[in-house]
């Protein structure tokens, strides 16, 4: 059996035994748990610190988002082609550099994201031979692009293979003949790569417009987004600038008598204060659902420019589809007005549960037991190693259903004021909000 194949076999066998690949940091001591099933001797904060990459702030992804943290030790997931491994699940066998379509150019093996070259080869993708038996003329001939230019004048030829010029180490110049130069996508003013995707030196704005109407996003660096001109209550309507202005590169130039980012506000309002608030409330108890400012019966949602908060009364908040790491619907669904629509084969509020499970019932239950041996703290059911908390007790949450969201602070009768997530008794506020109950807007004025 080949060494690489043998290693993969051992990793897979280990994952089946422990329901994931366990990688133990050097600082780990078996004495952190006195016995199997015993409580962890580390605090939750210390356990998570050991599972987080160095320099990553508290709240960052544990185990690189590729595993779960168990008493300071990362248990890596094995749920897709390839294998995650390493003390912090930082390694993946399928992410090494390629050359001419081959990983490590076929002259090396992938080890934790880096090519380890065979003897006689070097380079990020093991694409360069150490000794060359080609003449300089033959070598240069193999390095010429379709215009007969050696390495597109953007690199040097080494034994018939181009070595692209990237003095800053940013890999912006690439391709078999160094024909791709993504520096062409960098905006001269902001020095940032175009808002879309840079494809071999040209900005493709397709990826930044989920509607498929690619004409809405344009410009040399995808800087113009005509969707920003659509009506304040619906980014996908045809009501540009609320019908009261002209859209120029994503900015509304309003007609006389109207103002606002999308010309949604009249200069003088015929509504009384009570009528204005009533129009802004809709079915919510708060004007603009507590997520915006009401002016003359129309809502401007907060934070300004955050496309995840929208609706006529700011009733749609797609941030509710995100977990604490910012993953939308667990990566297995789409968000519609703050609710996840799961792909086939997944379920749960955040599409976090697979319908099929490759674990035995014993393996699954072992992952759902709390330190006292109770399954999901007695407040939920166990499915494929994860707790599904009781829907009847809406306030119960946490990995083991051990948290009570009623412990989180409230404002205007709403937990975390609807501007954050209750995380085991504490409010985790979204950007732009602060306070124990996320009730304080950090913008120029309070909504």
XYZ file of C-alpha atoms in Angstrom:
447
model
C 0.000 0.000 0.000
C 1.346 3.453 -0.878
C 2.381 5.627 2.129
C -0.201 8.357 1.355
C -2.975 5.809 0.895
C -1.984 4.055 4.113
C -2.102 7.328 6.041
C -5.583 8.083 4.641
C -6.723 4.618 5.659
C -5.549 5.173 9.231
C -7.232 8.602 9.386
C -10.525 7.242 8.081
C -10.446 4.287 10.455
C -9.807 6.652 13.345
C -12.690 8.917 12.290
C -15.143 6.022 12.275
C -14.094 5.062 15.779
C -14.456 8.547 17.302
C -17.037 10.063 14.916
C -14.390 12.455 13.670
C -10.646 12.735 13.486
C -9.180 13.788 16.818
C -6.081 15.958 16.753
C -4.414 16.641 20.072
C -2.461 19.876 20.641
C 0.908 19.598 22.351
C -0.503 21.349 25.406
C -3.246 18.729 25.856
C -3.061 16.480 28.852
C -5.283 13.379 29.224
C -5.804 14.439 32.828
C -8.089 17.257 31.687
C -10.830 14.663 31.985
C -10.347 12.393 34.978
C -12.353 9.604 33.328
C -14.447 8.902 30.260
C -17.647 10.914 30.460
C -16.335 13.031 33.346
C -16.676 16.806 33.380
C -13.971 18.844 31.673
C -11.526 20.464 34.091
C -11.086 23.447 31.756
C -13.378 26.444 31.761
C -15.380 26.953 28.573
C -13.280 30.006 27.679
C -9.990 28.131 28.151
C -11.272 25.124 26.209
C -12.299 27.321 23.272
C -9.001 29.260 23.431
C -7.072 26.022 22.894
C -9.294 25.175 19.907
C -8.856 28.562 18.232
C -6.026 29.484 15.849
C -3.311 31.732 17.362
C -4.127 35.417 17.031
C -7.818 34.778 16.373
C -10.108 36.886 18.605
C -12.670 35.389 21.011
C -15.789 34.454 19.088
C -13.784 33.313 16.056
C -14.324 29.924 14.458
C -13.214 26.969 16.541
C -11.108 24.266 14.888
C -11.079 26.391 11.711
C -14.800 25.654 11.382
C -13.951 22.059 10.465
C -14.602 20.285 13.729
C -15.915 20.568 17.258
C -14.054 21.482 20.418
C -14.067 18.891 23.183
C -12.333 20.012 26.374
C -9.651 21.930 24.469
C -9.186 19.259 21.786
C -10.405 19.528 18.172
C -12.429 16.598 16.861
C -12.239 17.095 13.087
C -15.150 16.373 10.754
C -14.765 13.802 7.985
C -17.834 14.578 5.904
C -16.501 15.360 2.425
C -13.842 14.100 -0.013
C -10.412 14.303 1.519
C -9.545 14.448 5.185
C -9.263 17.290 7.675
C -6.509 16.840 10.226
C -3.988 18.695 12.353
C -4.163 19.979 15.966
C -6.703 22.639 14.926
C -8.148 20.862 11.862
C -6.069 23.285 9.805
C -4.915 20.762 7.214
C -6.851 19.492 4.227
C -5.346 17.150 1.672
C -7.084 18.743 -1.323
C -5.887 22.356 -1.232
C -2.333 22.211 -2.649
C -1.063 24.216 -5.618
C -1.617 22.775 -9.074
C 0.322 23.130 -12.310
C -1.193 22.444 -15.712
C -4.137 20.707 -14.045
C -2.117 18.392 -11.765
C -1.780 18.742 -7.993
C 1.882 19.304 -7.123
C 2.501 18.873 -10.890
C 2.488 15.134 -10.317
C 5.954 15.423 -8.779
C 5.122 15.650 -5.095
C 2.533 14.963 -2.427
C 0.186 17.327 -0.663
C 0.886 17.743 3.048
C -1.257 20.158 5.077
C -1.852 22.467 2.122
C 1.765 22.516 0.894
C 3.482 20.434 -1.739
C 6.357 18.250 -0.602
C 8.325 17.733 -3.766
C 10.035 14.580 -4.907
C 13.789 14.661 -5.285
C 14.746 16.587 -8.403
C 11.783 18.993 -8.348
C 11.007 22.309 -6.610
C 8.488 25.176 -6.637
C 5.117 25.818 -4.942
C 3.584 23.162 -7.179
C 6.794 21.089 -7.680
C 6.703 22.284 -11.272
C 10.386 23.051 -11.778
C 13.085 20.418 -12.322
C 16.298 20.888 -10.349
C 18.422 19.874 -13.333
C 17.495 20.773 -16.901
C 18.565 18.807 -19.980
C 16.933 21.232 -22.446
C 18.863 23.744 -24.509
C 18.050 27.388 -23.842
C 16.423 27.661 -27.290
C 14.188 24.643 -26.683
C 13.366 25.871 -23.187
C 12.324 29.318 -24.432
C 10.244 27.766 -27.199
C 8.196 25.859 -24.624
C 7.663 29.066 -22.614
C 6.191 31.113 -25.478
C 2.522 32.056 -25.415
C 0.241 32.135 -28.462
C 1.811 35.476 -29.478
C 5.321 33.979 -29.317
C 6.157 36.062 -26.216
C 8.209 34.292 -23.569
C 6.135 34.038 -20.361
C 3.993 36.967 -21.589
C 6.800 39.323 -20.475
C 5.591 38.709 -16.918
C 7.988 36.028 -15.794
C 11.143 34.069 -16.537
C 11.561 30.746 -18.282
C 13.018 27.853 -16.308
C 13.553 24.644 -18.237
C 10.509 25.124 -20.441
C 8.237 26.299 -17.636
C 7.326 29.847 -16.711
C 8.082 31.281 -13.286
C 5.785 34.313 -12.901
C 6.930 37.590 -11.353
C 5.287 38.024 -7.935
C 7.805 40.021 -5.882
C 5.196 40.736 -3.184
C 4.284 37.068 -2.876
C 0.635 37.834 -3.681
C 0.353 35.382 -6.624
C -1.545 37.933 -8.721
C 0.402 36.906 -11.832
C -0.242 33.303 -12.827
C -1.057 30.904 -15.649
C 1.013 28.404 -17.608
C 2.519 31.292 -19.586
C 1.986 33.991 -16.869
C -0.827 35.227 -19.100
C -3.116 36.147 -16.188
C -2.426 39.343 -14.277
C -5.039 40.068 -11.598
C -3.336 43.391 -10.854
C -5.452 44.693 -13.733
C -8.484 44.262 -11.452
C -7.125 46.502 -8.672
C -8.857 49.861 -8.283
C -6.318 52.709 -8.520
C -7.999 54.682 -5.712
C -8.970 52.013 -3.179
C -6.181 49.562 -4.137
C -8.711 46.745 -3.735
C -9.512 43.981 -6.218
C -12.846 44.466 -8.016
C -16.055 43.826 -6.112
C -16.823 40.803 -8.277
C -14.466 37.999 -9.229
C -11.208 38.612 -11.042
C -10.871 36.099 -13.858
C -7.443 36.182 -15.455
C -7.070 39.948 -15.195
C -10.690 40.910 -15.961
C -13.463 41.737 -13.512
C -16.472 39.458 -13.727
C -19.433 41.027 -11.949
C -21.674 37.956 -12.319
C -21.009 36.557 -8.855
C -22.102 39.696 -6.999
C -25.666 39.757 -8.394
C -27.785 36.835 -7.110
C -30.782 37.918 -9.218
C -29.053 36.810 -12.420
C -29.737 40.223 -13.988
C -26.041 40.858 -14.490
C -26.597 44.272 -16.026
C -27.376 45.657 -12.568
C -23.713 45.373 -11.515
C -21.169 46.906 -13.852
C -18.088 49.098 -14.069
C -14.417 48.352 -14.622
C -14.110 47.168 -11.021
C -17.792 46.250 -10.409
C -18.099 49.532 -8.508
C -21.563 50.375 -9.874
C -24.457 48.470 -8.345
C -27.771 49.674 -9.740
C -29.558 47.519 -7.156
C -28.568 50.154 -4.609
C -31.029 52.448 -6.358
C -34.000 50.114 -6.070
C -36.869 50.990 -3.742
C -35.949 51.137 -0.064
C -38.353 48.334 0.782
C -37.317 45.892 -1.977
C -33.881 45.593 -3.590
C -35.347 43.409 -6.321
C -38.199 45.667 -7.442
C -38.114 47.785 -10.592
C -38.915 50.913 -8.593
C -35.581 52.702 -9.030
C -34.995 55.660 -6.698
C -38.571 55.159 -5.444
C -39.737 56.659 -8.739
C -38.455 60.088 -7.678
C -34.942 60.233 -9.115
C -32.319 59.049 -11.573
C -29.875 56.215 -10.833
C -26.242 56.991 -11.678
C -23.723 54.238 -10.908
C -25.679 53.029 -7.881
C -26.423 56.509 -6.529
C -29.797 58.248 -6.696
C -29.979 61.846 -7.918
C -33.354 62.938 -6.547
C -35.958 65.134 -8.179
C -36.916 68.427 -6.591
C -39.055 67.859 -3.498
C -37.548 64.475 -2.588
C -34.518 63.329 -0.580
C -32.987 60.235 0.969
C -30.529 57.609 -0.246
C -33.227 56.281 -2.560
C -35.328 59.453 -2.846
C -37.899 57.839 -0.592
C -38.670 60.887 1.593
C -40.674 63.942 0.576
C -39.327 67.315 1.693
C -42.646 68.060 3.431
C -44.774 65.325 5.003
C -48.608 65.496 4.926
C -48.903 62.765 7.604
C -49.301 63.367 11.325
C -46.695 61.820 13.624
C -49.199 59.113 14.664
C -50.095 58.266 11.046
C -46.436 58.126 10.094
C -45.597 55.704 12.912
C -48.646 53.548 12.143
C -47.527 53.150 8.532
C -44.031 52.224 9.707
C -45.254 49.614 12.172
C -47.011 47.161 9.869
C -47.562 43.956 11.854
C -44.746 44.781 14.292
C -45.176 46.411 17.696
C -42.257 48.737 16.991
C -41.825 51.253 14.153
C -39.643 49.739 11.431
C -39.510 46.511 13.489
C -37.015 48.226 15.806
C -34.385 48.077 13.039
C -34.769 51.419 11.317
C -35.878 55.046 11.333
C -39.384 56.128 10.397
C -39.818 59.285 8.319
C -43.173 60.279 6.902
C -44.501 56.730 7.010
C -41.448 55.165 5.372
C -38.632 53.178 6.954
C -34.899 53.506 6.476
C -33.392 50.258 7.761
C -30.330 50.033 10.001
C -27.452 49.554 9.677
C -27.365 51.716 6.545
C -26.040 49.808 3.571
C -26.462 46.364 5.188
C -28.397 44.444 2.551
C -29.367 41.748 5.028
C -31.947 44.061 6.672
C -34.805 45.013 4.359
C -38.560 45.060 3.874
C -41.203 47.799 3.876
C -41.054 47.903 7.685
C -37.553 46.371 7.985
C -39.274 43.115 8.896
C -36.759 40.949 7.058
C -33.462 40.385 8.817
C -31.326 37.791 7.042
C -28.787 37.948 9.868
C -31.136 35.582 11.694
C -30.071 32.925 9.194
C -26.441 33.160 10.323
C -24.791 31.244 13.132
C -22.218 32.829 15.441
C -19.497 32.177 12.855
C -21.474 33.999 10.138
C -22.324 30.866 8.130
C -25.695 31.268 6.368
C -28.138 28.392 6.919
C -25.269 26.096 7.835
C -24.116 26.174 4.221
C -27.044 23.910 3.346
C -29.830 26.323 2.417
C -30.840 29.828 1.414
C -32.196 32.660 3.516
C -35.599 34.173 2.771
C -36.696 37.115 4.909
C -34.808 35.858 7.953
C -35.818 32.206 7.621
C -33.766 29.344 6.220
C -35.062 27.318 3.291
C -33.061 24.094 3.544
C -31.698 22.003 0.716
C -32.967 18.463 0.344
C -31.417 16.226 2.975
C -31.068 18.933 5.663
C -33.369 20.366 8.319
C -33.341 22.581 11.387
C -33.729 26.290 12.052
C -30.303 26.871 10.481
C -30.296 23.744 8.241
C -27.685 22.337 10.603
C -28.997 18.764 10.786
C -28.513 16.122 8.049
C -31.499 13.821 7.577
C -29.206 10.841 7.000
C -26.701 9.820 9.620
C -23.616 7.634 9.278
C -23.211 7.184 13.022
C -24.443 4.337 15.166
C -26.999 5.234 17.815
C -24.376 4.742 20.538
C -21.903 7.066 18.824
C -24.602 9.680 18.334
C -25.769 9.587 21.954
C -22.209 9.811 23.276
C -21.900 13.228 21.601
C -25.221 14.475 22.985
C -24.612 13.616 26.634
C -23.767 16.406 29.041
C -21.170 15.991 31.797
C -23.810 14.498 34.110
C -24.699 11.851 31.514
C -28.111 13.348 30.670
C -29.038 13.358 26.973
C -29.397 16.946 25.693
C -29.889 18.133 29.293
C -33.308 16.456 29.214
C -34.645 19.288 27.042
C -34.262 17.942 23.526
C -33.653 14.952 21.304
C -30.401 13.650 19.824
C -29.915 13.300 16.075
C -26.620 12.281 14.495
C -24.540 13.511 17.421
C -26.309 16.872 17.753
C -29.052 18.037 20.065
C -32.349 19.306 18.670
C -33.821 21.423 21.430
C -37.530 21.261 22.206
C -39.570 23.492 19.886
C -42.196 23.908 22.616
C -39.611 25.517 24.885
C -38.477 28.179 22.394
C -36.071 29.711 24.881
C -33.887 26.575 25.188
C -30.707 26.614 23.090
C -27.050 25.592 23.150
C -25.104 22.619 21.808
C -26.511 20.451 24.601
C -29.761 22.425 25.121
C -28.180 23.746 28.294
C -28.842 27.458 27.711
C -31.929 29.507 28.537
C -32.372 32.489 26.200
C -34.713 34.114 28.726
C -31.563 34.970 30.674
C -30.577 37.431 27.930
C -31.402 41.093 28.463
C -34.503 42.583 26.858
C -35.464 46.013 25.552
C -38.957 47.032 24.467
C -40.024 43.449 25.255
C -37.590 41.920 22.743
C -34.660 39.672 23.633
C -31.471 41.448 22.517
C -33.890 44.040 21.027
C -33.931 41.895 17.888
C -30.512 43.319 17.025
C -28.367 40.371 18.024
C -28.303 36.703 18.982
C -28.783 35.338 22.469
C -25.764 33.133 23.109
C -26.233 31.109 26.267
C -27.500 34.007 28.393
C -25.513 36.822 26.771
C -26.431 39.032 23.834
C -24.047 38.875 20.857
C -24.834 42.152 19.057
C -24.659 42.577 15.312
C -22.424 45.233 13.770
C -23.685 48.738 14.500
C -25.379 47.853 17.813
C -24.198 47.832 21.429
C -25.532 47.582 24.973
C -26.458 44.654 27.203
C -29.605 44.167 25.131
C -28.120 45.476 21.833
C -30.409 48.477 22.237
C -27.874 51.177 21.392
C -27.389 52.153 17.736
C -23.793 53.285 17.177
C -24.647 55.343 14.091
C -25.117 59.101 13.909
C -28.617 58.955 15.338
C -30.724 56.464 17.224
C -33.504 54.809 15.207
